[in-house]
XYZ file of C-alpha atoms in Angstrom:
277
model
C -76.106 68.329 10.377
C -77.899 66.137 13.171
C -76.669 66.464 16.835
C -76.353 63.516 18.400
C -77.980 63.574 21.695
C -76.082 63.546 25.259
C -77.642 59.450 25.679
C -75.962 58.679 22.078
C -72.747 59.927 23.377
C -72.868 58.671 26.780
C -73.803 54.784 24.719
C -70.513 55.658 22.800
C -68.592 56.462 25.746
C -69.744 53.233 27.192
C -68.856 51.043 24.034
C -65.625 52.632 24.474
C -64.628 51.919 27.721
C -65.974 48.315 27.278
C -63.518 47.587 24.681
C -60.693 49.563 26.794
C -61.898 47.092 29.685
C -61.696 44.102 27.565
C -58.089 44.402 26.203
C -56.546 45.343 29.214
C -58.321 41.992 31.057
C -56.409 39.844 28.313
C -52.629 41.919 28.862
C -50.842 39.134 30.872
C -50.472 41.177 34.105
C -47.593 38.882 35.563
C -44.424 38.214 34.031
C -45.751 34.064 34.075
C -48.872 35.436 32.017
C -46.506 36.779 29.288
C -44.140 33.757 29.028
C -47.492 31.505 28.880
C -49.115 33.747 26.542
C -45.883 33.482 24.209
C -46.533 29.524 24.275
C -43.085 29.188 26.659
C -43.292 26.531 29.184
C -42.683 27.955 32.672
C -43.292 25.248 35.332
C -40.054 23.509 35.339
C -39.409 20.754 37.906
C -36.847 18.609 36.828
C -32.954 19.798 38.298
C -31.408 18.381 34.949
C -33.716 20.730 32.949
C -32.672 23.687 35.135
C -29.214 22.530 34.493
C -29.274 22.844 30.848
C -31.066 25.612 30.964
C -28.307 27.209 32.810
C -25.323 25.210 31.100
C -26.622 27.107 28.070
C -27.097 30.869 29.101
C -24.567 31.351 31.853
C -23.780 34.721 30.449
C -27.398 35.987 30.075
C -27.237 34.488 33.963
C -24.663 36.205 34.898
C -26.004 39.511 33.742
C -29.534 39.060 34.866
C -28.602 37.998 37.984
C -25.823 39.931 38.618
C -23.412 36.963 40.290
C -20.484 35.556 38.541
C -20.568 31.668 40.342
C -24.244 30.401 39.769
C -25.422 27.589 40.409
C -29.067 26.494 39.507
C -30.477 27.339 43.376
C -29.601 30.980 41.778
C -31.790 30.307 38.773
C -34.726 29.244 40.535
C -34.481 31.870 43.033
C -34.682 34.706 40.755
C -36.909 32.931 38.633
C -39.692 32.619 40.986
C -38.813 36.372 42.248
C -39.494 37.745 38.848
C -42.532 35.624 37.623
C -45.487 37.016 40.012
C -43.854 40.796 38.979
C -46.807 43.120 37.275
C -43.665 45.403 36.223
C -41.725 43.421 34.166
C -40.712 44.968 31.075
C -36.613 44.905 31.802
C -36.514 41.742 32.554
C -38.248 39.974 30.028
C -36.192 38.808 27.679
C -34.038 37.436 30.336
C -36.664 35.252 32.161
C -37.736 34.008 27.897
C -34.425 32.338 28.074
C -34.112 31.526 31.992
C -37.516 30.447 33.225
C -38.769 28.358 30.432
C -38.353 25.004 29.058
C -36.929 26.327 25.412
C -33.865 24.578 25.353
C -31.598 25.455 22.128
C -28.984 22.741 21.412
C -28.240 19.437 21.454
C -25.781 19.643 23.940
C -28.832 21.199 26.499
C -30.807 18.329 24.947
C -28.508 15.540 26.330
C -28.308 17.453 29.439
C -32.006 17.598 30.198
C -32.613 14.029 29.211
C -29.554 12.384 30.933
C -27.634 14.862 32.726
C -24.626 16.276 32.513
C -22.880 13.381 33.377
C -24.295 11.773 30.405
C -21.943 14.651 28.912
C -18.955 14.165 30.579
C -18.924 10.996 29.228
C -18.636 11.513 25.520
C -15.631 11.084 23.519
C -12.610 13.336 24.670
C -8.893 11.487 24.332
C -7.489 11.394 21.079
C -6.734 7.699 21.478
C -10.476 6.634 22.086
C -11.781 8.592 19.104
C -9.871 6.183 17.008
C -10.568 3.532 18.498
C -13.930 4.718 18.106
C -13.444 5.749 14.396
C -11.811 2.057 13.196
C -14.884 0.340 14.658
C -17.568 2.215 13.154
C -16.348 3.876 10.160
C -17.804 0.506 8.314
C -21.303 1.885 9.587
C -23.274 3.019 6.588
C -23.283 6.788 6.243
C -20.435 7.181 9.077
C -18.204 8.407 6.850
C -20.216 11.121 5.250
C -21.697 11.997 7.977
C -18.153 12.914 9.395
C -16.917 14.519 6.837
C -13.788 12.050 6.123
C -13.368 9.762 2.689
C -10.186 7.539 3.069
C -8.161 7.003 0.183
C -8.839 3.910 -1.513
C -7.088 0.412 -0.500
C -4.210 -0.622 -2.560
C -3.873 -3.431 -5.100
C -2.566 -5.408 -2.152
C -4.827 -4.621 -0.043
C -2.836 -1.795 2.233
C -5.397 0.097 4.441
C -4.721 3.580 3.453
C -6.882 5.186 5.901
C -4.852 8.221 7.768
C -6.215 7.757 11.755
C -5.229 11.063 12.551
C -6.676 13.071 9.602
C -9.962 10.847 10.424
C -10.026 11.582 14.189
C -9.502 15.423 13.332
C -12.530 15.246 11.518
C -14.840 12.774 13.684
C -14.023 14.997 16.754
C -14.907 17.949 14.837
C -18.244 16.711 14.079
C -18.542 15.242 17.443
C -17.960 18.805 19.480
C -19.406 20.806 16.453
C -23.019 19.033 16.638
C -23.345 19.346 20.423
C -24.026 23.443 19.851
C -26.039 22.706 16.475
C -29.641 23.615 16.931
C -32.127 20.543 18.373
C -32.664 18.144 16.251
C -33.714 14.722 17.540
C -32.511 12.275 15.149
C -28.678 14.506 15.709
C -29.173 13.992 19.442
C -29.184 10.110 18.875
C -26.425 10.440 16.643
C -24.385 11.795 18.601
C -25.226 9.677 21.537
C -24.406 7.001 19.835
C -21.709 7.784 17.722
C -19.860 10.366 20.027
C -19.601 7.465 23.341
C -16.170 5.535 23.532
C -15.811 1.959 23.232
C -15.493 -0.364 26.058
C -12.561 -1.214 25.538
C -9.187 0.194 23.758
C -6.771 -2.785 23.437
C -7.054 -6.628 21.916
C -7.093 -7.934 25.230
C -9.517 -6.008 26.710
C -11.784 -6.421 24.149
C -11.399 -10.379 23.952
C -12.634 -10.099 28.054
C -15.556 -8.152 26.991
C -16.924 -10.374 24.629
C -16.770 -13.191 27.656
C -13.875 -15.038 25.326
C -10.437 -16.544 26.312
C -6.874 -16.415 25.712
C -5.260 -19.303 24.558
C -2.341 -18.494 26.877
C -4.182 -19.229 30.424
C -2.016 -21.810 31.731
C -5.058 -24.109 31.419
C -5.197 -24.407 27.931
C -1.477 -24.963 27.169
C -2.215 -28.080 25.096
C -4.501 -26.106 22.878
C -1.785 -23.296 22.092
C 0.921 -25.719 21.057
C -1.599 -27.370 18.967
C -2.407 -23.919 17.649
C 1.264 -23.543 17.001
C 1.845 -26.869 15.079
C -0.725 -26.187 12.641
C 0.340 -22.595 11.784
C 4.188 -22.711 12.293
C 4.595 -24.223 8.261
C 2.441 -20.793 7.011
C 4.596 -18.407 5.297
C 2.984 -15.519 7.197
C 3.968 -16.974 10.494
C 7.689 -17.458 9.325
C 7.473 -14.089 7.733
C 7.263 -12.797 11.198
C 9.453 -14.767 13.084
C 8.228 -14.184 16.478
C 9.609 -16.743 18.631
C 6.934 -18.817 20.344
C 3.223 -18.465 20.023
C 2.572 -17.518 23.459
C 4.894 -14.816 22.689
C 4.091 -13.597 19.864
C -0.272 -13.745 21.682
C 1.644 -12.282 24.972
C 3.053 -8.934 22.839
C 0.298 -8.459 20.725
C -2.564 -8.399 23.211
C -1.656 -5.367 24.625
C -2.217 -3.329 20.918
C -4.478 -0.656 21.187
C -6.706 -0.403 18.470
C -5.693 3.252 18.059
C -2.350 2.479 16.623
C -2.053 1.788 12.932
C -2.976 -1.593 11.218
C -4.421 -3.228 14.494
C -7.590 -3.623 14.005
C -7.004 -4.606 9.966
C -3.879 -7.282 10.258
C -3.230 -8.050 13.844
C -6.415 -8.178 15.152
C -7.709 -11.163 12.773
C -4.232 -12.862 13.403
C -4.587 -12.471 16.802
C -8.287 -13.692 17.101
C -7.385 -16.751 15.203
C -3.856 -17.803 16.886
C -4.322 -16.312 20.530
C -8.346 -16.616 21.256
C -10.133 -20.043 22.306
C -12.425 -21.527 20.166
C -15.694 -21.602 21.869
C-alpha cells in the first residue's frame, strides 16, 4: 500500500477547506439574504402593499410580533429589526409571509393595487346586489359564473327569476372569490362585477344618464300629449292610475331591487314619464 506523503495530505486538507470556504460564502448570512435567495421580494415601499400584506396575516402578526392592535408602522418596524439579523432561524417563516411582496388573494390583490378603500366599496346591502344582479345578469357568462340559472320565462312572458335566491348566490361568489388564490383575470372580475350601481331607483337612474322627467313643470304640454296618445291603450286602462303625472310621480321612486321593475315598469316608465331627447 503507498503512503501518501505529509504535502499530499496537507494539498487535501487545503482542497477541503476551500470547498468548506466556498459554501459557507454563498449561506445568506442575513435574514434579507435568505428571503432574496428564496426569490421573495423584500424592498417594499408602497403603504397599500404593507397594508395587504398585513390585512392578510394579522394572526401570523400578532404572534410574531407579539401585540394584539397592529398597525402597519408595527410591520415595518419589526421588519427592518429582523432583516440585517445573522441569527435568524425562529423567525423565518414569519418574516416569508411579513416582509415580502408575496401577496396570496385577491382580496390582498385589490388592496395593494387600490387600497383598501377600493374594498370598502364593493357590494355589501342586500338591496344593491340586486340591483346589481337585474342589470348584469344579461352579461354573457354572468350567470354561470355565479352559480344561479333562473327558471325559464313563461308562455306569457312572466320573468320567473327569484331575486333573492339570485342575490344569495351572486354575494356568495362575490365574498367567496375575494379569499380565492390570485388570479388576475378573477381580480377584474370581481372589480367589475362585485361594485354597485350608481344608482338604485328609476329616478335616479334617469338623472344619471343626463335625461328628463316629463313631469318638470316645464314640459307640462309634452306630458298631456303623452297622456292623449296612450290613455285609449288597454294596458294603460288596465291600470287605472289616475293621471299620468301620477302614475310617473309613484313609479319613479321603484327601486330596481323590488320585483318586476326593471322588466315591466321600467320600459313603461321610460316611455310615458322620460323626455324624448
Amino acid at each position: 500500500m503507498k503512503i501518501l506523503s505529509t504535502a499530499a495530505l496537507l494539498g487535501l486538507g487545503a482542497i477541503g477547506f476551500g470547498g468548506w470556504y466556498k459554501f459557507n460564502s454563498l449561506k445568506p448570512k442575513t435574514l434579507r439574504e435568505y428571503l432574496e435567495w428564496q426569490g421573495l421580494k423584500v424592498d417594499i415601499e408602497e403603504d397599500n402593499t404593507w397594508t395587504a400584506i398585513l390585512e392578510e396575516n394579522k394572526g401570523i402578526a400578532n404572534r410574531a410580533i407579539n401585540k394584539e392592535s397592529l398597525d402597519i408602522s408595527d410591520v415595518k418596524k419589526w421588519c427592518s429589526e429582523q432583516l440585517v439579523k445573522e441569527d435568524y432561524g425562529s423567525v423565518k417563516e414569519y418574516a416569508s409571509v411579513l416582509c415580502v411582496d408575496n401577496l396570496k388573494k385577491v382580496r390582498s390583490k385589490i388592496i395593494q393595487k387600490y387600497g383598501k378603500d377600493r374594498i370598502d366599496k364593493l357590494l355589501k346591502q342586500d338591496e344593491d346586489y340586486k340591483v346589481a344582479y337585474v342589470f348584469r345578469k344579461h352579461i354573457v357568462g354572468f350567470l354561470s359564473l355565479i352559480g344561479h340559472q333562473p327558471p325559464t320565462t313563461s308562455e306569457d312572458g312572466e320573468d320567473n327569476d327569484n331575486l333573492e335566491d339570485a342575490k344569495i348566490k351572486f354575494k356568495e361568489w362575490c365574498e367567496g372569490s375575494l379569499e380565492k388564490e390570485v388570479d388576475e383575470s378573477l381580480v377584474s372580475n370581481v372589480l367589475s362585477l362585485c361594485t354597485p350601481k350608481k344608482f338604485k331607483t328609476i329616478k335616479e337612474l334617469v338623472s344619471q344618464n343626463g335625461e328628463e322627467l316629463l313631469t318638470d313643470p316645464q314640459y307640462s304640454s309634452e306630458l298631456n300629449a303623452k297622456y292623449e296618445a296612450i290613455k285609449n291603450y288597454d294596458s294603460w286602462k288596465a291600470e287605472k292610475k289616475g293621471t299620468l303625472e301620477e302614475w310617473c310621480k309613484e313609479y319613479e321612486a321603484q327601486p330596481f331591487s323590488d320585483k318586476d321593475v326593471f322588466t315591466k315598469i321600467y320600459p313603461k316608465f321610460r316611455f310615458r314619464c322620460v323626455k324624448t331627447k
